[in-house]
């Protein structure tokens, strides 16, 4: 841009240029390259790999939401899986076949059931928020943990809506303005179309989150996280912003849930919205880097692709079995890896993968004069 | 009468289990006044600020700010009414840059909602740009140019104190409370801060309440001074009167004896000097520890 003087990246000639989302040439170039690669991948990869990418991208939306609540506003929630579940079942019920055995309203239009899933979860988040005004830190974490258990019970028992354990129900095949995204078409396969859908959703949600983070809302979140008393004295309404954080975060979780099971097309409430899932989302946030949007995306991709990587291990090391009934097997190894990664990142790089990237970048910036 | 009084603090009593922090204190502050509160450590000065900003709720009394009874209101409501403060133990948002800390001061003056923020369009964008320009004027006023984009946590203590003053100024206050603005500063930093306080008076015309142990600063800057001890008001008056006041002398001699810092050979020649010596000892001995341990100030 002409408003930025070449060679002096921190010299801005207007506040508009300084405060722009992409305020340096490097950021603009990088984002452009990523968007082009992202959009082109469906022409290069197999459908199976595209499915994993789609899952990573929609998971990233959920992690970004948790990042706004926990990373920015400092409210530790173990209830994220519950909000994801609410979104998933809202989508399933709204989009479900009205003639089918399960509750369904036959609304397949994505632009209706996706925001609706987010809103239902956001409403539930608003109801939970008052707890955060009373409780802090671990106490809040433990109380939100209760949500997962209550939710798990409801999801198991309300068979009309969820199908119940071991049976489940199908997820709606999304249509966008009447165009079928969930079936193989003449030009594109189902997986290609779903990939693009998730890609677009991720871009929109990531941009929105970045805007929230740099606005007065995001600043209020960080103020509450760092010093809540001072935040109040500076004019931040603690109760209101904690509620806002819960609502936004749950909206993201709801939308994540609504789309997460669209790719497999099927959802049974067995161990999908439990404590383990909540913890996994926190792990993705910690590994990616708390307090940044890019970190949340990195973490989601890293953990989603981790099993793909570990499944290759038995080929290289035959003493590790690929069968869950033998010991040691890859699944145990995977669990150990998650745990170890979280601990390693917490101790050595609290800024997560994002922090490592920052270090690399600074290294190359000063190259060859790296200290 | 009411029109030229910005704040009236009437017969406030605040007790914690076992400790009476404020015991029947009353005072008023005029619209163009610099009012100072002095007193030994633990006298209740910071507690008065915490009552004013809504952090503590007193058991008795009335606080009228700009014609509104603010007692029992939440801190953010009091902030919105136009009361800003700094803290004895710097309470900045350490991970945020100087600019973002100052922008936070403007929080109540930015009125765009969450949806506007998400789209970063229209109101949100306009207001943020205007806020950025306003914050730049504060950066300029407090000579913070070279630190602008640095996370506050990395800055020297003296600069942090200045940023905190800037954050309070960004709130466009009708009354500014300064809790020991020069504590722990060297001579040069103290002089800078004194200059800023004078500039705030003269250019911005903001009334202030100053809590400070540096007697030189208080006696130079304040229009009126109130002395408190053990939560009780000892005397209120012009700096010159306070320096001669027998009760004040007693309170400070007592404090000096407690901290064991007076070279006191019995009969001091002038009261002003006694206050000076007493507080020098005071800041040197207790002041240091107080900064690290006193959590009553802000936590
Ligand atoms: N939150 C609290 N809980 C219990 N006691 C408190 C609390 N805050 C203050 N106090 C007590 O109230 C009294 C007054 O404390 P305050 O911090 O107001 O003193 P101060 O005049 O500001 O002292 P200093 O000059 O050291 O800053 C002290 O005895 C203190 O221990
Ligand atoms: Mg104090």
CSV table of C-alpha atoms in Angstrom, one decimal, chain A residues 38-289:
chain,number,residue,atom,x,y,z
A,38,UNK,CA,-6.2,-23.5,0.9
A,39,UNK,CA,-8.6,-23.0,-1.9
A,40,UNK,CA,-6.5,-25.1,-4.4
A,41,UNK,CA,-5.9,-28.1,-2.2
A,42,UNK,CA,-9.1,-30.0,-3.3
A,43,UNK,CA,-7.5,-30.3,-6.7
A,44,UNK,CA,-4.4,-31.8,-5.3
A,45,UNK,CA,-5.4,-34.2,-2.5
A,46,UNK,CA,-7.3,-37.4,-2.3
A,47,UNK,CA,-10.8,-37.3,-0.8
A,48,UNK,CA,-9.7,-39.1,2.3
A,49,UNK,CA,-7.1,-36.5,3.1
A,50,UNK,CA,-9.6,-33.7,2.3
A,51,UNK,CA,-11.9,-35.2,5.0
A,52,UNK,CA,-9.1,-34.8,7.6
A,53,UNK,CA,-8.5,-31.3,6.4
A,54,UNK,CA,-12.2,-30.5,6.7
A,55,UNK,CA,-12.3,-31.9,10.2
A,56,UNK,CA,-9.2,-29.9,11.2
A,57,UNK,CA,-10.7,-26.7,9.9
A,58,UNK,CA,-14.0,-27.0,11.6
A,59,UNK,CA,-12.3,-28.1,14.8
A,60,UNK,CA,-10.2,-24.9,14.5
A,61,UNK,CA,-13.4,-22.9,14.7
A,62,UNK,CA,-14.2,-24.6,18.0
A,63,UNK,CA,-10.7,-24.0,19.3
A,64,UNK,CA,-10.8,-20.3,18.3
A,65,UNK,CA,-14.0,-20.0,20.3
A,66,UNK,CA,-12.4,-21.6,23.3
A,67,UNK,CA,-9.4,-19.3,22.8
A,68,UNK,CA,-11.6,-16.2,23.0
A,69,UNK,CA,-13.1,-17.4,26.3
A,70,UNK,CA,-10.0,-19.0,27.9
A,71,UNK,CA,-7.1,-17.4,26.2
A,72,UNK,CA,-8.4,-13.8,25.9
A,73,UNK,CA,-10.9,-13.5,28.7
A,74,UNK,CA,-9.1,-15.9,31.1
A,75,UNK,CA,-12.2,-18.0,32.0
A,76,UNK,CA,-11.2,-21.6,32.1
A,77,UNK,CA,-14.1,-23.7,30.9
A,78,UNK,CA,-14.3,-27.5,30.8
A,79,UNK,CA,-17.8,-27.3,29.3
A,80,UNK,CA,-16.8,-26.7,25.7
A,81,UNK,CA,-17.7,-30.2,24.7
A,82,UNK,CA,-21.3,-29.6,26.0
A,83,UNK,CA,-21.7,-26.5,23.7
A,84,UNK,CA,-20.3,-28.4,20.8
A,85,UNK,CA,-22.8,-31.1,21.4
A,86,UNK,CA,-25.7,-28.7,21.7
A,87,UNK,CA,-24.7,-27.2,18.3
A,88,UNK,CA,-24.5,-30.7,16.7
A,89,UNK,CA,-27.9,-31.8,17.9
A,90,UNK,CA,-29.6,-28.5,17.1
A,91,UNK,CA,-28.2,-28.9,13.5
A,92,UNK,CA,-29.3,-32.6,13.4
A,93,UNK,CA,-32.8,-31.8,14.6
A,94,UNK,CA,-33.3,-28.8,12.4
A,95,UNK,CA,-31.9,-30.5,9.3
A,96,UNK,CA,-33.3,-33.9,10.1
A,97,UNK,CA,-35.9,-35.7,7.9
A,98,UNK,CA,-39.4,-34.8,9.2
A,99,UNK,CA,-40.7,-38.2,8.1
A,100,UNK,CA,-37.8,-40.1,9.8
A,101,UNK,CA,-37.7,-41.9,13.1
A,102,UNK,CA,-36.0,-39.1,14.9
A,103,UNK,CA,-37.1,-35.6,15.6
A,104,UNK,CA,-36.5,-33.5,12.4
A,105,UNK,CA,-37.7,-30.3,10.8
A,106,UNK,CA,-36.3,-30.9,7.3
A,107,UNK,CA,-34.6,-27.5,7.1
A,108,UNK,CA,-31.5,-28.3,5.1
A,109,UNK,CA,-30.5,-24.8,4.2
A,110,UNK,CA,-27.1,-24.2,5.8
A,111,UNK,CA,-27.6,-20.5,6.3
A,112,UNK,CA,-30.5,-21.3,8.6
A,113,UNK,CA,-29.4,-24.3,10.7
A,114,UNK,CA,-25.8,-23.3,11.1
A,115,UNK,CA,-26.5,-19.9,12.8
A,116,UNK,CA,-29.3,-21.5,14.7
A,117,UNK,CA,-27.0,-24.1,16.1
A,118,UNK,CA,-24.6,-21.3,17.1
A,119,UNK,CA,-27.4,-19.3,18.7
A,120,UNK,CA,-28.8,-22.2,20.8
A,121,UNK,CA,-25.3,-22.9,22.1
A,122,UNK,CA,-24.7,-19.1,22.7
A,123,UNK,CA,-28.0,-18.9,24.7
A,124,UNK,CA,-26.9,-21.8,26.9
A,125,UNK,CA,-23.5,-20.0,27.3
A,126,UNK,CA,-25.3,-16.9,28.5
A,127,UNK,CA,-27.2,-18.9,31.1
A,128,UNK,CA,-23.9,-20.3,32.4
A,129,UNK,CA,-22.1,-17.0,32.4
A,130,UNK,CA,-23.4,-15.7,35.8
A,131,UNK,CA,-21.4,-18.6,37.3
A,132,UNK,CA,-18.2,-17.0,36.0
A,133,UNK,CA,-19.1,-13.7,37.8
A,134,UNK,CA,-19.1,-15.6,41.1
A,135,UNK,CA,-16.4,-18.2,40.5
A,136,UNK,CA,-12.8,-17.9,39.4
A,137,UNK,CA,-10.1,-20.2,38.0
A,138,UNK,CA,-10.3,-23.8,39.0
A,139,UNK,CA,-13.7,-23.4,40.7
A,140,UNK,CA,-15.2,-22.2,37.4
A,141,UNK,CA,-13.5,-25.1,35.6
A,142,UNK,CA,-15.0,-27.6,38.0
A,143,UNK,CA,-18.5,-26.2,37.8
A,144,UNK,CA,-18.4,-26.0,34.0
A,145,UNK,CA,-17.3,-29.6,34.1
A,146,UNK,CA,-20.7,-30.3,35.5
A,147,UNK,CA,-22.2,-29.2,32.2
A,148,UNK,CA,-20.5,-32.0,30.4
A,149,UNK,CA,-22.0,-34.6,32.7
A,150,UNK,CA,-25.5,-33.1,32.6
A,151,UNK,CA,-25.2,-32.8,28.8
A,152,UNK,CA,-23.9,-36.3,28.4
A,153,UNK,CA,-26.9,-37.6,30.3
A,154,UNK,CA,-29.4,-35.6,28.2
A,155,UNK,CA,-27.8,-36.6,24.9
A,156,UNK,CA,-27.9,-40.3,26.0
A,157,UNK,CA,-31.5,-40.2,27.2
A,158,UNK,CA,-33.3,-38.0,24.8
A,159,UNK,CA,-33.5,-40.7,22.2
A,160,UNK,CA,-36.1,-38.9,20.0
A,161,UNK,CA,-33.5,-36.2,19.2
A,162,UNK,CA,-30.2,-38.1,19.5
A,163,UNK,CA,-31.0,-41.7,18.8
A,164,UNK,CA,-29.4,-42.7,22.0
A,165,UNK,CA,-26.1,-44.6,22.6
A,166,UNK,CA,-25.1,-47.1,20.1
A,167,UNK,CA,-27.8,-46.1,17.6
A,168,UNK,CA,-27.4,-42.4,16.9
A,169,UNK,CA,-28.8,-40.5,14.0
A,170,UNK,CA,-27.7,-39.1,10.7
A,171,UNK,CA,-26.6,-35.5,10.2
A,172,UNK,CA,-28.2,-33.3,7.5
A,173,UNK,CA,-26.7,-33.0,4.1
A,174,UNK,CA,-26.1,-29.3,3.8
A,175,UNK,CA,-27.5,-27.2,1.0
A,176,UNK,CA,-26.5,-23.7,0.3
A,177,UNK,CA,-29.1,-21.6,-1.5
A,178,UNK,CA,-30.5,-24.9,-2.7
A,179,UNK,CA,-27.2,-26.2,-4.0
A,180,UNK,CA,-26.4,-29.6,-2.6
A,181,UNK,CA,-23.1,-29.7,-0.8
A,182,UNK,CA,-23.4,-33.1,0.8
A,183,UNK,CA,-23.6,-35.3,-2.4
A,184,UNK,CA,-21.2,-36.1,-5.2
A,185,UNK,CA,-21.9,-33.7,-8.1
A,186,UNK,CA,-20.9,-33.7,-11.8
A,187,UNK,CA,-18.1,-31.2,-11.3
A,188,UNK,CA,-17.0,-31.8,-7.7
A,189,UNK,CA,-17.0,-34.7,-5.2
A,190,UNK,CA,-18.9,-34.4,-1.9
A,191,UNK,CA,-15.6,-34.2,0.0
A,192,UNK,CA,-14.3,-31.4,-2.2
A,193,UNK,CA,-17.4,-29.4,-1.7
A,194,UNK,CA,-17.4,-30.0,2.1
A,195,UNK,CA,-13.8,-29.0,2.2
A,196,UNK,CA,-14.5,-25.6,0.6
A,197,UNK,CA,-17.5,-25.1,2.9
A,198,UNK,CA,-15.3,-25.7,6.0
A,199,UNK,CA,-12.6,-23.5,4.6
A,200,UNK,CA,-14.9,-20.6,4.0
A,201,UNK,CA,-16.5,-21.0,7.5
A,202,UNK,CA,-13.0,-21.1,9.1
A,203,UNK,CA,-11.9,-17.9,7.2
A,204,UNK,CA,-15.1,-16.1,8.2
A,205,UNK,CA,-14.9,-17.2,11.9
A,206,UNK,CA,-11.2,-16.5,12.1
A,207,UNK,CA,-11.5,-13.0,10.7
A,208,UNK,CA,-14.4,-12.2,13.0
A,209,UNK,CA,-12.4,-13.4,16.0
A,210,UNK,CA,-9.5,-11.3,15.0
A,211,UNK,CA,-11.8,-8.3,14.8
A,212,UNK,CA,-13.3,-9.0,18.2
A,213,UNK,CA,-9.8,-9.4,19.7
A,214,UNK,CA,-8.6,-6.0,18.5
A,215,UNK,CA,-11.8,-4.2,19.4
A,216,UNK,CA,-12.9,-2.7,22.8
A,217,UNK,CA,-14.5,-6.1,23.5
A,218,UNK,CA,-11.2,-8.0,23.1
A,219,UNK,CA,-9.3,-5.4,25.1
A,220,UNK,CA,-11.9,-5.7,27.9
A,221,UNK,CA,-11.4,-9.5,27.7
A,222,UNK,CA,-7.6,-9.2,28.3
A,223,UNK,CA,-8.1,-6.7,31.0
A,224,UNK,CA,-10.4,-9.1,32.9
A,225,UNK,CA,-7.9,-11.9,32.4
A,226,UNK,CA,-4.9,-9.9,33.6
A,227,UNK,CA,-6.4,-7.8,36.5
A,228,UNK,CA,-10.1,-7.9,37.0
A,229,UNK,CA,-10.2,-5.3,39.8
A,230,UNK,CA,-8.3,-2.8,37.7
A,231,UNK,CA,-10.5,-3.7,34.7
A,232,UNK,CA,-13.6,-2.7,36.7
A,233,UNK,CA,-12.0,0.5,37.9
A,234,UNK,CA,-11.2,1.3,34.2
A,235,UNK,CA,-14.8,1.0,33.4
A,236,UNK,CA,-15.1,-2.6,32.2
A,237,UNK,CA,-18.4,-4.1,33.2
A,238,UNK,CA,-17.1,-7.5,34.4
A,239,UNK,CA,-20.4,-9.4,34.5
A,240,UNK,CA,-21.4,-8.2,31.0
A,241,UNK,CA,-18.0,-9.0,29.4
A,242,UNK,CA,-17.8,-12.4,31.0
A,243,UNK,CA,-21.3,-13.1,29.6
A,244,UNK,CA,-20.2,-11.8,26.2
A,245,UNK,CA,-17.2,-14.1,26.3
A,246,UNK,CA,-19.3,-17.1,27.1
A,247,UNK,CA,-21.9,-16.3,24.5
A,248,UNK,CA,-19.3,-15.8,21.7
A,249,UNK,CA,-17.3,-18.8,22.7
A,250,UNK,CA,-20.4,-21.0,22.8
A,251,UNK,CA,-21.6,-19.7,19.4
A,252,UNK,CA,-18.3,-20.8,17.9
A,253,UNK,CA,-18.6,-24.2,19.7
A,254,UNK,CA,-22.1,-24.6,18.5
A,255,UNK,CA,-21.2,-23.9,14.8
A,256,UNK,CA,-18.2,-26.2,15.2
A,257,UNK,CA,-20.5,-29.0,16.5
A,258,UNK,CA,-23.1,-28.4,13.8
A,259,UNK,CA,-20.5,-29.1,11.0
A,260,UNK,CA,-18.1,-31.5,12.7
A,261,UNK,CA,-20.3,-34.5,12.0
A,262,UNK,CA,-21.5,-33.4,8.6
A,263,UNK,CA,-18.4,-35.0,7.0
A,264,UNK,CA,-19.0,-38.5,8.5
A,265,UNK,CA,-22.7,-37.8,8.1
A,266,UNK,CA,-23.6,-39.7,11.3
A,267,UNK,CA,-23.6,-38.9,15.0
A,268,UNK,CA,-24.0,-41.2,18.0
A,269,UNK,CA,-23.8,-39.8,21.5
A,270,UNK,CA,-21.1,-42.3,22.7
A,271,UNK,CA,-18.2,-40.4,24.2
A,272,UNK,CA,-18.2,-37.6,21.7
A,273,UNK,CA,-19.1,-34.7,23.9
A,274,UNK,CA,-17.5,-35.7,27.2
A,275,UNK,CA,-14.8,-34.4,29.4
A,276,UNK,CA,-12.1,-35.9,27.2
A,277,UNK,CA,-13.3,-33.8,24.3
A,278,UNK,CA,-13.2,-30.6,26.5
A,279,UNK,CA,-9.7,-31.4,27.6
A,280,UNK,CA,-8.7,-32.2,24.0
A,281,UNK,CA,-9.8,-28.7,23.0
A,282,UNK,CA,-7.9,-27.1,25.8
A,283,UNK,CA,-4.9,-29.2,24.7
A,284,UNK,CA,-5.2,-27.9,21.2
A,285,UNK,CA,-5.3,-24.4,22.5
A,286,UNK,CA,-2.3,-24.8,24.7
A,287,UNK,CA,-0.2,-26.6,22.0
A,288,UNK,CA,-1.2,-24.0,19.4
A,289,UNK,CA,-0.6,-21.0,21.7
